[in-house]
Tab-separated table of C-alpha atoms in Angstrom:
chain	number	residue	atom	x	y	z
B	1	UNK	CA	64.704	-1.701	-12.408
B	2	UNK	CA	64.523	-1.574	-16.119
B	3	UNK	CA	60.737	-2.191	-15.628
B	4	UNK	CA	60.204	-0.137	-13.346
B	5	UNK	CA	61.862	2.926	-16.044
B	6	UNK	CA	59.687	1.113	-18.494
B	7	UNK	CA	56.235	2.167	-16.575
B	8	UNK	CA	57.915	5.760	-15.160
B	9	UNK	CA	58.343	6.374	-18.965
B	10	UNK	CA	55.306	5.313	-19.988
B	11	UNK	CA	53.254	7.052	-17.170
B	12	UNK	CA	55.304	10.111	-18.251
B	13	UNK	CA	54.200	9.768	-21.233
B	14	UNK	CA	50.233	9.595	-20.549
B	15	UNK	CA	50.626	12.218	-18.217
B	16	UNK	CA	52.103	14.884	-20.778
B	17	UNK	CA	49.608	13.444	-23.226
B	18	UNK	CA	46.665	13.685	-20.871
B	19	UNK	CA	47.281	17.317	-19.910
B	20	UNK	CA	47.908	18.635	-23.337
B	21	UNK	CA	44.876	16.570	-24.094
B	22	UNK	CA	43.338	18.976	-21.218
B	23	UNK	CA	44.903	22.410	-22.469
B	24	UNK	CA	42.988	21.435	-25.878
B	25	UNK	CA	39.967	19.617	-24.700
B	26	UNK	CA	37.157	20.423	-27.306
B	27	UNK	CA	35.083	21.213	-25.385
B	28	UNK	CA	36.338	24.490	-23.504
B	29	UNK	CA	37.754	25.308	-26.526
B	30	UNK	CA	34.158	25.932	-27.822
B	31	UNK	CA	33.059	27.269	-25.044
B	32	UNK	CA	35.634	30.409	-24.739
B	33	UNK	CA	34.130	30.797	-28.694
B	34	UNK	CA	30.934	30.169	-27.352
B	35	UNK	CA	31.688	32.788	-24.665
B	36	UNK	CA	33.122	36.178	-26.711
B	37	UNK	CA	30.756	35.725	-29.325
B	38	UNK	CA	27.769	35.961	-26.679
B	39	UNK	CA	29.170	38.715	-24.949
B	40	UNK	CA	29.583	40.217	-28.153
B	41	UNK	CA	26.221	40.788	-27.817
B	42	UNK	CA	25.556	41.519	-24.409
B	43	UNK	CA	27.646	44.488	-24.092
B	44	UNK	CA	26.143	45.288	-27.274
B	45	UNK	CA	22.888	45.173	-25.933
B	46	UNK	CA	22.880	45.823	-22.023
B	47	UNK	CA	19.465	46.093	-21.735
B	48	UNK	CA	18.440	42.848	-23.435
B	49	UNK	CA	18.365	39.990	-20.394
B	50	UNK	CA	20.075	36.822	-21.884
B	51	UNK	CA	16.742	34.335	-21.338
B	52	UNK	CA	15.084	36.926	-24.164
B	53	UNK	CA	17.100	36.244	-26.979
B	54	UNK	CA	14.782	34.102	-28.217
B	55	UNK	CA	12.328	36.786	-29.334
B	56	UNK	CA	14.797	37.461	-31.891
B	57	UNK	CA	13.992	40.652	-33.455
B	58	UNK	CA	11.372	41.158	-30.839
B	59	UNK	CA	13.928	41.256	-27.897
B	60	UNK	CA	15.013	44.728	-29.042
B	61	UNK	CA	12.601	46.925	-27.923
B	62	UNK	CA	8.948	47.356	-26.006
B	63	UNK	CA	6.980	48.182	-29.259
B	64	UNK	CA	8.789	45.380	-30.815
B	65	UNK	CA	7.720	43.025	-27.727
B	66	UNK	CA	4.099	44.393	-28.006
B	67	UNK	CA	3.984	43.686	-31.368
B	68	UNK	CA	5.040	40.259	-30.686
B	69	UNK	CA	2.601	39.678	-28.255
B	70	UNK	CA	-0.366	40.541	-30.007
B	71	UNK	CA	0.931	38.527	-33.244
B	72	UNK	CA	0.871	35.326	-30.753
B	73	UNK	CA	-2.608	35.669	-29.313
B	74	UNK	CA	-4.245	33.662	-31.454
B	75	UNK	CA	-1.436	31.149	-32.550
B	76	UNK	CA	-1.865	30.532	-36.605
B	77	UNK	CA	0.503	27.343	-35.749
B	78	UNK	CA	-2.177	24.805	-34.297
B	79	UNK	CA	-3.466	22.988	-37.317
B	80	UNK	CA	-0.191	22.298	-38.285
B	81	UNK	CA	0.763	20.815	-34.854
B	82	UNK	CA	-2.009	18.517	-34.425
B	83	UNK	CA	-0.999	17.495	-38.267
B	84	UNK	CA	2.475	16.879	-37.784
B	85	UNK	CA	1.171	15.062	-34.798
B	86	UNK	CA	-0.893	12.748	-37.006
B	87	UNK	CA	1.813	12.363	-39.314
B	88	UNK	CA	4.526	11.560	-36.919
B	89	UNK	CA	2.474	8.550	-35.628
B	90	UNK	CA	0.337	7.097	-38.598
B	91	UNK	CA	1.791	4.014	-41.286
B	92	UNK	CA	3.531	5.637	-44.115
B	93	UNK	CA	3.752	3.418	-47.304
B	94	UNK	CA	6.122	0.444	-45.693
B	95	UNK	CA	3.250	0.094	-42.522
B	96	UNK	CA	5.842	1.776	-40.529
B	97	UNK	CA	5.745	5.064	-38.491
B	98	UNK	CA	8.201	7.876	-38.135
B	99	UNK	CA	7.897	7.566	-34.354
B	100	UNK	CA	9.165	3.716	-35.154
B	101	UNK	CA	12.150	5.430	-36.761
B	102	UNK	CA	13.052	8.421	-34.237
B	103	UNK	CA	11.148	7.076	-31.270
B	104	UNK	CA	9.119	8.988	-28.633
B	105	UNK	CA	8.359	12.527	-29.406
B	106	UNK	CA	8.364	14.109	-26.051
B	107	UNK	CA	12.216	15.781	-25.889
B	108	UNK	CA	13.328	14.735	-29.325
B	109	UNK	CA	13.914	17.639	-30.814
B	110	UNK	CA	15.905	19.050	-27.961
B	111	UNK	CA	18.839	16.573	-28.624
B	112	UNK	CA	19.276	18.316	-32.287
B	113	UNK	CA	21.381	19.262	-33.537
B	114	UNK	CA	24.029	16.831	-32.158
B	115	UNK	CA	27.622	15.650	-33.558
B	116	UNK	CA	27.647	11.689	-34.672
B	117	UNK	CA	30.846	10.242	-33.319
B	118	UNK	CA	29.644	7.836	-35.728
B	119	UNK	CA	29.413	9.415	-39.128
B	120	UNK	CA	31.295	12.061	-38.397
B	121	UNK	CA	28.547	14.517	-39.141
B	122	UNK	CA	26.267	17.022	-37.128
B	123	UNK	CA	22.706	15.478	-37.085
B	124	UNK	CA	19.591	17.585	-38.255
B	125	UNK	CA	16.266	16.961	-36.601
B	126	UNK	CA	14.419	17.432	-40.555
B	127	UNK	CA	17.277	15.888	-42.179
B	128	UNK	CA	16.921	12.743	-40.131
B	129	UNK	CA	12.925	13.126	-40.291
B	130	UNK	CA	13.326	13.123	-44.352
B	131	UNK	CA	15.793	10.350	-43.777
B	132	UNK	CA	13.409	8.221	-42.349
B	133	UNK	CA	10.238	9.298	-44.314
B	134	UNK	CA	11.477	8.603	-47.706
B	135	UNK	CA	12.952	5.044	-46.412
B	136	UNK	CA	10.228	4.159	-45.197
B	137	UNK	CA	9.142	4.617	-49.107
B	138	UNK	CA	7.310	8.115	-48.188
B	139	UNK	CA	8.756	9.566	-51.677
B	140	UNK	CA	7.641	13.203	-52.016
B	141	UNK	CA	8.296	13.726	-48.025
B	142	UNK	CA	11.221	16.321	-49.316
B	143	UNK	CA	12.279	19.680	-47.328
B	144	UNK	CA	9.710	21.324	-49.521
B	145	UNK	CA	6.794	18.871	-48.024
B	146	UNK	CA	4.264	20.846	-45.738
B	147	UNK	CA	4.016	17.853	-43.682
B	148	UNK	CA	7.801	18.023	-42.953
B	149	UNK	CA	6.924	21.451	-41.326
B	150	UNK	CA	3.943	20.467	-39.299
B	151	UNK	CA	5.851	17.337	-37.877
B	152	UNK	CA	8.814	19.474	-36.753
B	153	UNK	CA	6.399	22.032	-35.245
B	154	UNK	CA	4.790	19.172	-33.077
B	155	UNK	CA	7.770	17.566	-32.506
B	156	UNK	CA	9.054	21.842	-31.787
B	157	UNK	CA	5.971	22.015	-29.292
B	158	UNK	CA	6.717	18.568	-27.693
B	159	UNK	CA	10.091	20.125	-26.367
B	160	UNK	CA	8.982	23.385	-25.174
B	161	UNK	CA	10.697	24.364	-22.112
B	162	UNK	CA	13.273	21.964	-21.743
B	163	UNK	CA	16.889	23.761	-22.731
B	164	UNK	CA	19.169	23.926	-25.519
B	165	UNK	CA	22.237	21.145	-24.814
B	166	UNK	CA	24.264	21.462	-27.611
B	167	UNK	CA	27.863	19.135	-26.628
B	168	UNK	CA	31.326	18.994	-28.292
B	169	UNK	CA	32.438	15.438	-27.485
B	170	UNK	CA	35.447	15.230	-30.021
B	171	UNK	CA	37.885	16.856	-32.318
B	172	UNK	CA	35.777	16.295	-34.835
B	173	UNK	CA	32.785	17.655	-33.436
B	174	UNK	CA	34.963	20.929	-32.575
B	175	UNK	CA	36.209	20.741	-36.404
B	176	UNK	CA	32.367	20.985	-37.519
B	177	UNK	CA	31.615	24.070	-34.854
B	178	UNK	CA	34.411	26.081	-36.218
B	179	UNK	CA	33.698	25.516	-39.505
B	180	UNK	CA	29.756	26.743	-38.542
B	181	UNK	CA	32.163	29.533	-36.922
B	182	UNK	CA	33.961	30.513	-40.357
B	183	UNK	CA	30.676	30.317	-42.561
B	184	UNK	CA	28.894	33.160	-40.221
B	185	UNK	CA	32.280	35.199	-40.484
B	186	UNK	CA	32.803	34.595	-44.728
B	187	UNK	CA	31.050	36.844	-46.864
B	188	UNK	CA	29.742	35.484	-50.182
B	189	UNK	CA	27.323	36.302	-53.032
B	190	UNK	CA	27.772	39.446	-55.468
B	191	UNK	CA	26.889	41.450	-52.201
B	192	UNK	CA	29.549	40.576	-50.592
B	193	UNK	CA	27.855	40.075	-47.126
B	194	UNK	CA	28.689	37.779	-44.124
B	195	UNK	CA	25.858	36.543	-41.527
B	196	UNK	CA	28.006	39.002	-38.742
B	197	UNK	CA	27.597	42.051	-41.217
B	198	UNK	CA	23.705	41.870	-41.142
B	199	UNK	CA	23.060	39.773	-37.291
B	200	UNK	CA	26.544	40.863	-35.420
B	201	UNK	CA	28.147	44.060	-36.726
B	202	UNK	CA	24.972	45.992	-37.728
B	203	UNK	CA	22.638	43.714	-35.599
B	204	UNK	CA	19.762	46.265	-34.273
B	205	UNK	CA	20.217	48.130	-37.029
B	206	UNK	CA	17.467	48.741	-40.040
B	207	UNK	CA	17.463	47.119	-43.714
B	208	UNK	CA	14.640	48.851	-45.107
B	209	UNK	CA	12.174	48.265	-42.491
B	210	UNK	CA	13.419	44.714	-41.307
B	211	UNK	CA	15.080	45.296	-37.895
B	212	UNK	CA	18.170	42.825	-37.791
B	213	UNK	CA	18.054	40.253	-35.074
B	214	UNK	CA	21.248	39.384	-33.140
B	215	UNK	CA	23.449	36.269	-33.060
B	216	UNK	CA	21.939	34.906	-30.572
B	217	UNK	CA	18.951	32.820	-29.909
B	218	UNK	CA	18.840	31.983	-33.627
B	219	UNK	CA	17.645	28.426	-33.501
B	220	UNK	CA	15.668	27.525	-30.434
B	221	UNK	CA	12.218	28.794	-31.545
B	222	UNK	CA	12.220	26.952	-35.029
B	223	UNK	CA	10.380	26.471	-36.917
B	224	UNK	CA	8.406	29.525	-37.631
B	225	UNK	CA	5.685	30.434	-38.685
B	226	UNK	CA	5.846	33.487	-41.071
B	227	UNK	CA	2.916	35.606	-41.280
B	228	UNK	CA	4.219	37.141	-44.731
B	229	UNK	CA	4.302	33.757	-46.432
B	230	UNK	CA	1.479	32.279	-44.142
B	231	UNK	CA	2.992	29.006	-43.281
B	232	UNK	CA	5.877	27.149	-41.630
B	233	UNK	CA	9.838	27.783	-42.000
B	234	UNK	CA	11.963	25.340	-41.127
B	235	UNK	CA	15.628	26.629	-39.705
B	236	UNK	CA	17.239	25.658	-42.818
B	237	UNK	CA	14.661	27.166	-45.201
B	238	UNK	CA	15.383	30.278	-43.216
B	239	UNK	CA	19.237	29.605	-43.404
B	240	UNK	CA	19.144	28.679	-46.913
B	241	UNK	CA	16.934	31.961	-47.691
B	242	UNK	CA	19.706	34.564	-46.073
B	243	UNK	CA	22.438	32.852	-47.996
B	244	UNK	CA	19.969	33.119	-51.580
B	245	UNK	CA	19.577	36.869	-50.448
B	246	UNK	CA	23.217	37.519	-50.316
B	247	UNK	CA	22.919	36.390	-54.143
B	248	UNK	CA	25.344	33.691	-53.526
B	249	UNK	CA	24.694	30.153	-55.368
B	250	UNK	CA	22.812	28.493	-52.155
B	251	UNK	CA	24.493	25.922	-50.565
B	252	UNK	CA	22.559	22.489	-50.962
B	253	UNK	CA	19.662	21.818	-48.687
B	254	UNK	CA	21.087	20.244	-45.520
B	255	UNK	CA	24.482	20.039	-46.886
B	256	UNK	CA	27.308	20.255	-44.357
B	257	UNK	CA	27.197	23.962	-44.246
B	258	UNK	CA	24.207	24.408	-42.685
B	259	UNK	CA	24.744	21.483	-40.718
B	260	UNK	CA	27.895	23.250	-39.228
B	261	UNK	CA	26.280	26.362	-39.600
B	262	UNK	CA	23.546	25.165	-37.205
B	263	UNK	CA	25.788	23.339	-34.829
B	264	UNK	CA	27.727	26.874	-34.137
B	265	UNK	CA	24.312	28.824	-33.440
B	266	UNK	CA	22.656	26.187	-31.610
B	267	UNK	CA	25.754	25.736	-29.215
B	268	UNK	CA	25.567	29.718	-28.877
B	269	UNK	CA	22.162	29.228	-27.650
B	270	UNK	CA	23.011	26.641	-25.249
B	271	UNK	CA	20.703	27.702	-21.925
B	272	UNK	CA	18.166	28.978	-23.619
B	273	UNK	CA	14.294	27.505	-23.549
B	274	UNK	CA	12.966	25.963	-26.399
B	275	UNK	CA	9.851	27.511	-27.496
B	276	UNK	CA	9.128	26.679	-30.919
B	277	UNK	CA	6.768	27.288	-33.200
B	278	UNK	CA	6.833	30.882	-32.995
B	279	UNK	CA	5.685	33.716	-34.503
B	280	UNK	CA	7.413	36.470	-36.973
B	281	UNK	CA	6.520	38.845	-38.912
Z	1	UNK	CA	12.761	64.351	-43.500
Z	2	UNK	CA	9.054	65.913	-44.319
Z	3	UNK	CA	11.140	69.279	-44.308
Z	4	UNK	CA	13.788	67.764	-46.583
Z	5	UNK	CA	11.132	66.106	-48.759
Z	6	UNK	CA	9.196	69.161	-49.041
Z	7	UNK	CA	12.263	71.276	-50.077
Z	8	UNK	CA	13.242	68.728	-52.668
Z	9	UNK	CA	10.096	68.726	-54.141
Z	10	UNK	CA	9.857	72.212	-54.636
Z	11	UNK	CA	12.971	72.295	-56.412
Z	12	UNK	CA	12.026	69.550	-58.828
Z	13	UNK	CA	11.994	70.141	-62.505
Z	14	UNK	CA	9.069	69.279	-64.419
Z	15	UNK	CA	11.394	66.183	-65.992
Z	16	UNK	CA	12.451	64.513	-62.657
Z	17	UNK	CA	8.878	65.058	-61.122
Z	18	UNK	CA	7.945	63.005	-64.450
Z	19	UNK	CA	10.877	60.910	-63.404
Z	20	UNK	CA	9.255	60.492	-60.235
Z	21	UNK	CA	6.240	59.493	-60.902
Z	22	UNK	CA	7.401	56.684	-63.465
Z	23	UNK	CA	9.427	55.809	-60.061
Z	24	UNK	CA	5.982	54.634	-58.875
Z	25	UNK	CA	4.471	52.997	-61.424
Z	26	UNK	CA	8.250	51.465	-62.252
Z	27	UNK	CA	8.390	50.059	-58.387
Z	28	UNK	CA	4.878	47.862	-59.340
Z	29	UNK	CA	6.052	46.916	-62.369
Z	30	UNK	CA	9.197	45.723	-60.018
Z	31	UNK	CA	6.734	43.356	-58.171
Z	32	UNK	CA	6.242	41.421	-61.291
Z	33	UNK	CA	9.655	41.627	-62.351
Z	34	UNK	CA	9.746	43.514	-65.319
Z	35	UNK	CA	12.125	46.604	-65.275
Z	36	UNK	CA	11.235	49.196	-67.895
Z	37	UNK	CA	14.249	50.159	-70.375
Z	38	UNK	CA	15.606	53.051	-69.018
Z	39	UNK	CA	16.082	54.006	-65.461
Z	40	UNK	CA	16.783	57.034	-63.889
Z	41	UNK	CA	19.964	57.143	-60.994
Z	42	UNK	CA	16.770	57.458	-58.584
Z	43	UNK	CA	14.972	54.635	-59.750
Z	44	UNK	CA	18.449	52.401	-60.001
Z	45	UNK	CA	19.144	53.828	-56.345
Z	46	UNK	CA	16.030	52.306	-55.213
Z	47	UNK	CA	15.131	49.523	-56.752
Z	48	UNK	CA	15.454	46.667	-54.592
Z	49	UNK	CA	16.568	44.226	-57.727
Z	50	UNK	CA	19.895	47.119	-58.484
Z	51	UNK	CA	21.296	49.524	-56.163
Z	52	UNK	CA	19.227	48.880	-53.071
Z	53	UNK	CA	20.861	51.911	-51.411
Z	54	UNK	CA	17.985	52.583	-49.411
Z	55	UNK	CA	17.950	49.255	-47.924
Z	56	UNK	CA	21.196	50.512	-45.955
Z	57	UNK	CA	20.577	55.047	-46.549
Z	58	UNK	CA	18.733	57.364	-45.542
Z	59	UNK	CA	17.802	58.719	-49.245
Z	60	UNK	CA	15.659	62.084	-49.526
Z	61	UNK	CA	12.646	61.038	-51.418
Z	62	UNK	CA	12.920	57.163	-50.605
Z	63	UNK	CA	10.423	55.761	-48.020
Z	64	UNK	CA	11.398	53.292	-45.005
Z	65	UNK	CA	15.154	53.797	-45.394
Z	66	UNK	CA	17.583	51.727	-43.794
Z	67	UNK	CA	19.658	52.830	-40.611
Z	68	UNK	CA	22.922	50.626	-41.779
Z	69	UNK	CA	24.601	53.210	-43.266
Z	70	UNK	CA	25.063	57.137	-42.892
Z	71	UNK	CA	22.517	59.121	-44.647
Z	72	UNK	CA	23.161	60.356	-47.996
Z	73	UNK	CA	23.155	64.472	-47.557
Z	74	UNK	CA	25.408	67.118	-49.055
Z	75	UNK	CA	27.409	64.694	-51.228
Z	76	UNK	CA	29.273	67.810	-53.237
Z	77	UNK	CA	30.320	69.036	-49.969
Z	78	UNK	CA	31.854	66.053	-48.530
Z	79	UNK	CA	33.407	64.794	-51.837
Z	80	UNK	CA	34.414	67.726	-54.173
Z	81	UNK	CA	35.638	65.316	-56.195
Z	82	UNK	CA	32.998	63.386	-57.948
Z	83	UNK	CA	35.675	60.844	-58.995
Z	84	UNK	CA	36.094	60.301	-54.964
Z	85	UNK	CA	32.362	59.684	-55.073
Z	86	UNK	CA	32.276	56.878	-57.654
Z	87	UNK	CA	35.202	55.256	-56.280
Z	88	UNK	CA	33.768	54.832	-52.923
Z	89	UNK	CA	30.546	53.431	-54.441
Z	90	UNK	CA	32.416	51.296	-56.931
Z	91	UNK	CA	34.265	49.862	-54.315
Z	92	UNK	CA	33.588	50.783	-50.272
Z	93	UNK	CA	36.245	48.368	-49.464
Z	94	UNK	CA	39.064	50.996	-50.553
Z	95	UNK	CA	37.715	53.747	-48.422
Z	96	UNK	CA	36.370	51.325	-45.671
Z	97	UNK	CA	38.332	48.142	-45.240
Z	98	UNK	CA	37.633	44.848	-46.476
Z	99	UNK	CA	34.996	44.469	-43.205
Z	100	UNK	CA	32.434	47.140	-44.733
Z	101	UNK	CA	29.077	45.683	-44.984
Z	102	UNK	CA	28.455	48.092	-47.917
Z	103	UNK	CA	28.554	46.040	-51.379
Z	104	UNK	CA	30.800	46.170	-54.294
Z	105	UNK	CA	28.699	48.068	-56.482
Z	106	UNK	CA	30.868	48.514	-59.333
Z	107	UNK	CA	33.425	46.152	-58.498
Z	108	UNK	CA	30.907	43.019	-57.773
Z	109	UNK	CA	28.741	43.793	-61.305
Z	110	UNK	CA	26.019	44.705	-59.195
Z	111	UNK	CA	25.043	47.892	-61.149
Z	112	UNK	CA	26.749	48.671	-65.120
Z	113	UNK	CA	28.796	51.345	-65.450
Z	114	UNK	CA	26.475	53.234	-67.290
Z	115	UNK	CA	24.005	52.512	-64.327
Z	116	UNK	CA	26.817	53.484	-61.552
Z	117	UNK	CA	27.526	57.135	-63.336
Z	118	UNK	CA	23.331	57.849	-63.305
Z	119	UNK	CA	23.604	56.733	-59.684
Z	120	UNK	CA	26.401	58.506	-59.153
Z	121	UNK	CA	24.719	61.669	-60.825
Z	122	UNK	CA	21.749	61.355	-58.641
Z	123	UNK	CA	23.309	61.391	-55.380
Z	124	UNK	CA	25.877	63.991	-56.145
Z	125	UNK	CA	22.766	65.544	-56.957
Z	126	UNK	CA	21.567	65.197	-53.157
């Protein structure tokens, strides 16, 4: 008898546990985020079919499209794959190869950016390249290095069309996605600007004659190529440049708020087809 | 806008066609990062390194304007009170909420005072 209240107790127990485990599981808890922040955008732009949000800026309108188009008939981003390709596979100073450290190219960069039950931390694809480079005694492979770009545009082009599969698997991981959350909402710098005033609230809208791109489909084409600086832009050179131009003090290259910051948009993009390198203006 | 520009520049006094001009050769010497002495409101107004108001308005006399914000027209009418003006420019978030995307002019450092009353001048001027 007294055993048998032992187990009812302790079954009771597990079984409130387990469903308020369920109410809070981290995962739907992200996705109902997830879920009003996208159709934030697609009542803000009807007209816009979800697949095209990666065109960015280019999604908007026709012109824009055409534009687009023409800018990607002759793609300026080939060297620099076939380089990165090189790279990825040749002996750096120790005899060993990045592709000893991350392993086979094909599909690698579509698991980034994922959460490390391990560390605790949200991985980045150049992070961990940079990682790997500089143990392997590769000392001026820094986020500035060119070849840093032209291995994450090969290792961009070796995931083309497979999808974005961002997951949530703990608390933890949830923690870092709302905290990605709160940075696009918090506005910093002597202008006083959040990432929602220029790519949520005012997204479509003009600054001068940049058109603002939306919220979504923010990280699945990186890196970039930018025809105004004629070379490759990593995500987080492109993160870390929006911050700079809010005339805030930059957070530190691939310091946990990017990380976070690139965990929330990726997840927002989950669905949508890898395509990078692209193109912009 | 031609209309508008057209208008304006008929009415322009010898000085702030001057003014204007200097505007030109002042947004080069921008490129390199050396701002003359002394601005004009104009110049401050649209000089992407100060006000930057035309990254956001519709300015007359400014080219490839913003859409962000409402265009700057017939400021005396819709603020009589040109203390109104320089508050909201100041500080948008006292007229506009603490949301506004517009910047802190005044209340952020972005522009002097003595650079915010020229600014100020100009676009009650507009």
């Amino acid at each position: 008898m007294k055993t048998f209240l032992k187990i009812a107790a302790a079954s009771l127990v597990f079984g409130l546990g387990a469903s308020a485990l369920h109410a809070a599981d981290p995962a739907t808890v992200a996705e109902a985020q997830a879920k009003e922040f996208r159709d934030f955008f697609y009542k803000r732009f009807p007209d816009i079919k979800p697949s095209d949000y990666i065109y960015g800026v280019y999604a908007l309108n026709e012109d824009a499209r055409a534009q687009f188009e023409a800018m990607n008939e002759f793609p300026p981003y080939e060297d620099a794959i076939k380089a990165g390709k090189e790279f990825y596979h040749k002996p750096l100073a120790n005899g060993r190869s990045l592709k000893d450290c991350l392993g086979e190219p094909k599909g690698l960069r579509a698991r980034y950016p994922f959460f490390d039950t391990e560390t605790g931390k949200v991985r980045n694809l150049e992070a961990d390249l940079i990682q790997c480079a500089q143990a392997y005694g590769e000392t001026k492979f820094d986020e500035k290095s060119k070849d840093l770009k032209a291995v994450s545009a090969y290792l961009a082009s070796e995931s083309r069309g497979m999808k974005v599969n961002v997951t949530i698997p703990n608390e933890k991981a949830l923690a870092a996605f709302e905290e990605g959350r709160r940075i696009w909402y918090r506005k910093t710098g002597q202008l006083n600007l959040a990432c929602a005033d220029c790519h949520q609230y005012h997204s479509g809208q003009r600054a001068r004659s940049e058109t603002l791109s939306p919220g979504i489909g923010k990280t699945a084409h990186f890196p970039v190529w930018r025809l105004k600086d004629d070379g490759l832009v990593t995500l987080n050179d492109r993160l870390f440049g929006c911050v700079r131009d809010t005339r805030a003090k930059p957070y530190k290259r691939y310091g946990n708020e990017y990380l976070n910051l690139e965990y929330f948009l990726a997840y927002i993009d989950n669905g949508l087809e890898i395509t990078g390198p692209a193109v912009r203006k | 806008m031609r209309k508008i520009d057209h208008i304006l520049a008929a009415s322009l006094s010898a000085a702030a066609l001057m003014g204007a001009l200097t505007m030109t050769a002042s947004a080069m010497a921008d490129e390199k990062k050396e701002a003359p002495k002394e601005m004009t409101g104009k110049e401050i107004a649209f000089d992407r390194g100060k006000g930057n108001c035309l990254s956001c308005h519709m300015i007359a006399g400014g080219d490839q304007p913003g859409t962000i914000g409402p265009p700057l027209i017939a400021m005396k009418q819709r603020y009589p009170d040109r203390k109104a003006l320089y508050d909201v420019i100041y500080d948008p978030r006292g007229k506009f909420g603490p949301h506004t995307i517009m910047p802190p002019i005044g209340a952020h450092g972005i522009l002097s005072k003595d650079e915010l009353e020229k600014v100020v001048d100009f676009i009650y001027s507009l």
